[in-house]
Amino acid sequence: MKKIVAIWNSINEKLSYNFHFDVRAFALFRIVFGFVMLLDLCIRLSDFEVFYTESGVLPLSFLKERISFEWHIPVYTYMDKAWFIATCFGIHLIGVFLFIIGYRTKIAQLVCLVFYIGLHNRNTYLLQGGDDLIRGLLFFSLFLPLNAIWAIKRSEVKSNYTLPALLLALQVMLVYFVSATMKGEREWFYEGSALYYAFNLDFMQWPLAKYLANYPAMLVWLTRAVSVMEFGVPIVFFVALRSQKMRLVCIGILVLFQLGIAATLFVGLFYLINLAALIPLLPSRFFDYWGIKYQAINTPLPSSFFKNTIVIGLMAYLLLWHMNYMPFVKFGLSSKLTPFAYPLGINQSWGMFSPCVFKEDGWLIYEAVTAQNDTIDLKNNGLPVNYNKPANVLATFKNDRWRKYSEYMIISGSDWIRPSFVAYVKRKSEKEVKSIRLLYMLELTMKPKEQFKIEKRYLN
């Protein structure tokens, strides 16, 4: 056993020498990531009743008839009384606040992780890729000294943290690499039309995307550049990890990529979460340039055999999990082992616009008939129904959670959530209505210079 530990120590010493990570980056990550989580919870609280309580669109009793919560941690899913959900949010917010200020950081981090797992399980129809990344970052950063500096209650760094840092880096880079491998349709690299279709999605389209959609020839090359970047940057990052300069170049490219997404497409907090995820990978050179001082540890740190064994196991698990999604890989994680990811919160999928981009676009109308037999749109403040396309489809959504829920409602496999949603809309209507029908105004995105006539599709 002593010989094995000695080998571990030797390996970690070499890793630490070649692949240096800075505790200043970990501390900055803790603070920034904490504020991103705080913002996320505040947005969710603005829809506290509608998405999480018994009087909302998806009561727990209705949900449990169709979904099994086996392997799930029953926090927000224990009951859906308003007072209980409010208590859960309160504890959750306290955990995030303590995480930011660095007081009992690991305990606060565990609270955030457990409550986020429960929150995401409560209503999975609100989730996007950023939510998977929040859980992944919370879990895999548990092995890092996030409160070594800039914390109310600092913790001394007692063991080598290079291997756990590499695990977190693996999590961050897999977001891009796996997404690239899943983009297998011709529209991504061969045709280069993917961004043209993405920028024409009215329910995600910022003004810059609408403008760029007028230049499909330019978007062909931009689409191919995105494919190459997502596939190549993670490889270059790990190959050149020893070079602080190259590490900064890779991080800089990914920062520009995320800012480009934020400027063109409405993706909620996805880009902010991804930007925060890059912070712990920043090299010492970045902080030295800005004059952010810290007395570095000069003596070699001992390795934790137990921690490193767990980290190696998690690396293997994470890689095998994602191999299940890579079309060119013929093996992956056994189905018998996949359930273990759910209680840990590391279940994830990075199929953003994969394997192809949606061609179906449109908007919803809550078509209601009043007691006076008038036909009104309850989504548009009870005004008479107007079937014409809104000037700004994106503006019809309160936030990204509403956009995601609406997106799920139009999918045929999720049609069972519609009756509960219609019942909620009817309860909340200020006007007496006899009936409500969900109307989806379908508009397919055609090739440049082609047009598609808008179709009416009733969903209930």
mmCIF file of C-alpha atoms in Angstrom, residues 144 209 241 332 350 353 385 421 441-442:
data_model
loop_
_atom_site.group_PDB
_atom_site.id
_atom_site.type_symbol
_atom_site.label_atom_id
_atom_site.label_comp_id
_atom_site.label_asym_id
_atom_site.label_seq_id
_atom_site.Cartn_x
_atom_site.Cartn_y
_atom_site.Cartn_z
ATOM 1 C CA LEU A 144 -11.104 21.998 -5.062
ATOM 2 C CA ALA A 209 -29.338 37.391 -35.514
ATOM 3 C CA LEU A 241 -2.215 22.855 -21.072
ATOM 4 C CA GLY A 332 -19.931 3.797 -23.440
ATOM 5 C CA TRP A 350 -24.796 18.779 -24.628
ATOM 6 C CA PHE A 353 -28.710 22.377 -31.968
ATOM 7 C CA VAL A 385 -57.444 37.162 -31.276
ATOM 8 C CA PHE A 421 -51.532 24.111 -18.408
ATOM 9 C CA MET A 441 -49.068 29.155 -35.410
ATOM 10 C CA LEU A 442 -46.532 27.059 -37.319
#
